[in-house]
Amino acid sequence: MKRFHWTAPPAAQEGHAIEDEGAGSGAGSAASHPLHELPPGTQAVVQGIDGGYRSLDRLSALGLVPGTCLQVVRSSRRGPILVQVHNTRVAVGRGQADKVRTAPLGEPQAEERRWP
Amino acid sequence: MAVSEPDRSTAADEAGAAAEIALLGQPNVGKSTVFNTLTGLRQHIGNWPGKTVGRKEGWIELEGQQQRLVDLPGSYSLTAGSEEEQIVRDYLQHQQPEVVVFLADAVALERSLYLLSEVLALHKRVVVGLNRVDVARRHGIHVDAQALARALGLPVVPLVARDATGISELLASVEALRRAPERCQPSPPQVRPRSAAALARIAERIRPAAPAPYDPHWLAQKLLEGDPQVREWAEAWLSAAEWEALDDELHRHEEVVLDILGARCDWVQSIVQAAVERPRAGQASWTDRLDRVATHSVGGPLLLLALLAGVLGLTFQIALPLQGWLDATVVQTAAAGAEALLAPAPGWVSGLVVDGVITGVGTVLTFLPILAIFFTLMGLLEDSGYLARVALLLDRLMHAVGLHGKSALPLTLGLGCNVVSVVGTRIIESRRERLLTILLAPLVPCSARLAILAVLAPIFFGDWALLATLGLIGLNLAVLAGLGLLLHRTALRGESSAFLMELPLYQRPQLRTTMYHVYAQLKEFVHKAGTVIVLAATAVWALSSFPGPGIESSALAQIGHWMAPLGDLMGLDWRLIAALLSSFVAKEVAISTLGILYGLGEGAQGLAEALPAAVGPASGLAFLTVAMLFIPCMATVAAIRQETGGWRWPAVSIALLLGVSVLGGIAVYQGALLLGLGGGA
């Protein structure tokens, strides 16, 4: 099955008020991590989605699209990852999380690091 | 992307009185609250034709006239990924409602707008209800409704559906739009010129073959999005050569899908920028605090267990006494009254009325308290936002057998009554996982079967009763898991829905709107399942009474005799088989049938002496094994029919469990003989 690499065109990323230098620099950035590798509390911007038609549809309907800012709320070695995106929480299974390429915006927030 | 508007208005005009208002929105956007507030008790639940998804509709008053309001299933997008999404888009295209009320969530406007962008490709007469503006304000989000209306080119009404704020304004806006449809001037997303050319070419290829009401541009767009349903349609509509050419073209322009998605996201962003202000970041909310416990790896499961025990406890603490009371007063009184009244008539008349019809009606009646309490508690839990967390917590466990995290709730409640678990699968959105849960639900040992175990295990096994009971319950659960695995790998294969779900913000549940929904669900149960239950009770009564006299010389006994060769393999004589068959009415009936057939009259006292003499331990074990795994009782069958909208799945369920129980019975009996337990009946 066809696997797409969806990255934000520069214009779309400028539209976001991302208060960070060098995070939204597009595909292939050295700082790119799959979503499930981010520790809890990390804020990140979605750089790209690598997946088939269905994953693209599902992820974009829930607002996980290139250029979106998110914060990891809970992440452990197994089970879905909980992220805050567009003011609500979305649980992302590990299979889906692997398709979301992100660029972390700095270190995890102190407040959120208390999450076990 | 534009759909030609003139076609639609003429079609809607022709439809005339059939014009409807549709309510549409994502899951968790407060759609049922708005629907219940608008319609109150004037609503009913059915099924979408040929689908397992419930269809809710009700009546609202517009300009002094009753108008039908259809509640469309919640979905996040309109690509044919799920049954809900197919229903929504088919409805919009075929039914062409007069006005669509689109509920948007002020807290997560981006997500709502994404769905709206897809809706606008199919329907333009849309009023946007902007719900939860109060919650958004508390999170530091200000949505300017007027700016939003300007950016969208659609009327926008701010709402707080939970306290009915803005509902009358919403209705006024719908009325205004009916009078002046030209007030809607939406500008849906536009793809870049390069992709637009490819879209146009594909639309031209499909245009000659596409039947009404499908718009070739929309079809082209969905083809490029890899929509499986539209691909199937196109393949059927076109000749083999044409399809091949089209498929080739689709392959050449594969990357256009990114442009389509990108255009939608840009559109959403431009509207959010025009209408949303976020002066400050939201503070830690209730949701943050509650989720610290509810999704915690230790605290979460503990809280879930406590709540589950609470729901189960409350349901049965309140419902079982009520059930007993209803049975003792209403049903018994009716039966006694009917018997007295019918005394002059031939015996079979009073038998038909008392043992057939009244038994059936009584069964339906006594289920109502259990269902009412379960639906209320589940409704409140769902409304509060907690059910989504349950799915998250149990997903891994349930996933192993192809079920959804939410399946755990109805299955657990099956310990009380399987009917409740079958009807309770309504909380599962995915069709495949819902069907699988429905098929597995009858394997959860319900209280009636636990009662059979409690009565018969000590009789058959004496001191070993507890061990046998636990073993039999364990067997049921093992078969449930095994069958789940098997079905998941074979007949009901399919990607178990990739786990991706929204966890809505917590909110205080609303008892009033929940009660409207409970009322509608009970009405539907009485209407649909009730009829089947009464008919089945009457049929079983007839089978066990004719030609008579007595059950010993009835058709039921005859069937028991016919099945003796099969029974031999399981060590069951005709009486035990007849008892199993009679348990179709209600599982516990098996005990009274045994009582009658072993010549003791109804009741279990005499069984303790008669049964061990007649039935060896190996046969007893086989009998209980089959009884535990046997076909669902008639109420459960009726519920499966109601929930799946036809006889196909009830038939599958009966065939499956018949096979499983017979195989189980044979295996246990032969195994027990090998282990040296005495057989023979």
Short mmCIF file of C-alpha atoms in Angstrom, two decimals, chain A residues 2 4-7 9 12 14-16 53-65 74 76 78-80 82 84-94 96 111-112 114-116, chain B residues 26 76-77 79 81-82 85 107-108 110-111 114 118 141 224-226 254-255 257-258 261-262 265-266 269 273 278 287-288 291-292 295-297 389 392 396 495 498-503 505:
data_model
loop_
_atom_site.label_atom_id
_atom_site.label_comp_id
_atom_site.label_asym_id
_atom_site.label_seq_id
_atom_site.Cartn_x
_atom_site.Cartn_y
_atom_site.Cartn_z
CA LYS A 2 1.11 3.51 -0.83
CA PHE A 4 2.82 9.11 1.76
CA HIS A 5 5.17 11.57 3.35
CA TRP A 6 3.07 14.56 4.16
CA THR A 7 5.00 17.62 5.25
CA PRO A 9 4.46 23.49 2.83
CA ALA A 12 1.15 26.63 6.00
CA GLU A 14 4.15 30.40 8.73
CA GLY A 15 0.47 30.57 9.53
CA HIS A 16 1.18 29.17 12.97
CA TYR A 53 -4.66 7.04 2.90
CA ARG A 54 -6.50 5.93 5.99
CA SER A 55 -3.96 7.18 8.50
CA LEU A 56 -3.77 10.53 6.73
CA ASP A 57 -7.54 10.84 6.90
CA ARG A 58 -7.85 9.80 10.55
CA LEU A 59 -4.97 11.87 11.84
CA SER A 60 -5.94 14.99 9.96
CA ALA A 61 -9.59 14.73 11.06
CA LEU A 62 -8.41 14.80 14.66
CA GLY A 63 -6.16 17.76 13.96
CA LEU A 64 -2.81 15.97 13.92
CA VAL A 65 -1.50 17.59 10.75
CA ARG A 74 1.22 10.78 29.09
CA SER A 76 4.77 5.02 28.70
CA ARG A 78 3.29 0.41 26.23
CA GLY A 79 -0.20 1.54 25.38
CA PRO A 80 -1.52 4.63 23.66
CA LEU A 82 -1.99 10.87 25.33
CA GLN A 84 -2.99 17.64 24.10
CA VAL A 85 -3.83 19.12 20.72
CA HIS A 86 -6.30 21.89 19.88
CA ASN A 87 -7.28 22.20 23.56
CA THR A 88 -8.49 18.65 23.89
CA ARG A 89 -6.83 15.34 24.47
CA VAL A 90 -6.30 12.67 21.92
CA ALA A 91 -5.12 9.15 22.62
CA VAL A 92 -2.88 7.89 19.84
CA GLY A 93 -2.14 4.18 19.54
CA ARG A 94 1.52 3.28 19.13
CA GLN A 96 -0.37 5.62 14.66
CA GLU A 111 4.97 21.31 35.72
CA GLU A 112 4.23 18.36 33.51
CA ARG A 114 5.54 15.27 37.66
CA TRP A 115 3.45 12.92 35.58
CA PRO A 116 4.43 9.42 36.47
CA GLN B 26 -18.43 15.27 15.61
CA TYR B 76 -14.75 13.11 12.32
CA SER B 77 -14.51 13.12 8.54
CA THR B 79 -14.15 9.47 3.96
CA GLY B 81 -13.76 4.74 6.86
CA SER B 82 -16.68 3.78 9.07
CA GLU B 85 -19.26 8.29 7.84
CA VAL B 107 -13.14 24.44 22.49
CA ALA B 108 -11.69 22.53 19.54
CA GLU B 110 -10.14 23.29 14.29
CA ARG B 111 -11.49 19.77 14.49
CA TYR B 114 -12.28 20.12 9.34
CA GLU B 118 -16.11 18.12 4.05
CA ILE B 141 -10.40 30.90 24.10
CA LEU B 224 -7.84 10.80 -5.05
CA GLU B 225 -8.24 10.46 -1.30
CA GLY B 226 -8.24 6.68 -1.77
CA GLU B 254 -1.32 10.04 -6.11
CA GLU B 255 0.31 12.97 -4.40
CA VAL B 257 -4.25 13.77 -1.84
CA LEU B 258 -1.70 15.77 0.14
CA LEU B 261 -5.76 17.57 2.80
CA GLY B 262 -3.48 20.60 2.83
CA CYS B 265 -6.08 22.43 6.76
CA ASP B 266 -5.24 25.84 5.28
CA GLN B 269 -6.40 27.75 9.72
CA GLN B 273 -7.26 33.04 12.49
CA ARG B 278 -6.36 33.06 22.48
CA THR B 287 -9.83 17.54 33.06
CA ASP B 288 -6.12 17.76 33.89
CA ASP B 291 -7.10 12.55 34.22
CA ARG B 292 -4.14 12.37 36.55
CA THR B 295 -5.56 7.53 33.07
CA HIS B 296 -2.89 6.62 35.63
CA SER B 297 -1.42 3.17 35.12
CA ARG B 389 -11.00 6.87 29.35
CA LEU B 392 -8.16 3.91 26.69
CA ARG B 396 -4.74 -3.36 25.23
CA GLU B 495 -8.09 -3.81 11.05
CA ALA B 498 -6.27 1.77 14.95
CA PHE B 499 -6.38 3.36 18.31
CA LEU B 500 -6.94 7.03 17.81
CA MET B 501 -9.59 8.73 19.80
CA GLU B 502 -10.49 12.01 21.31
CA LEU B 503 -10.73 12.19 25.09
CA LEU B 505 -13.14 17.36 28.45
#
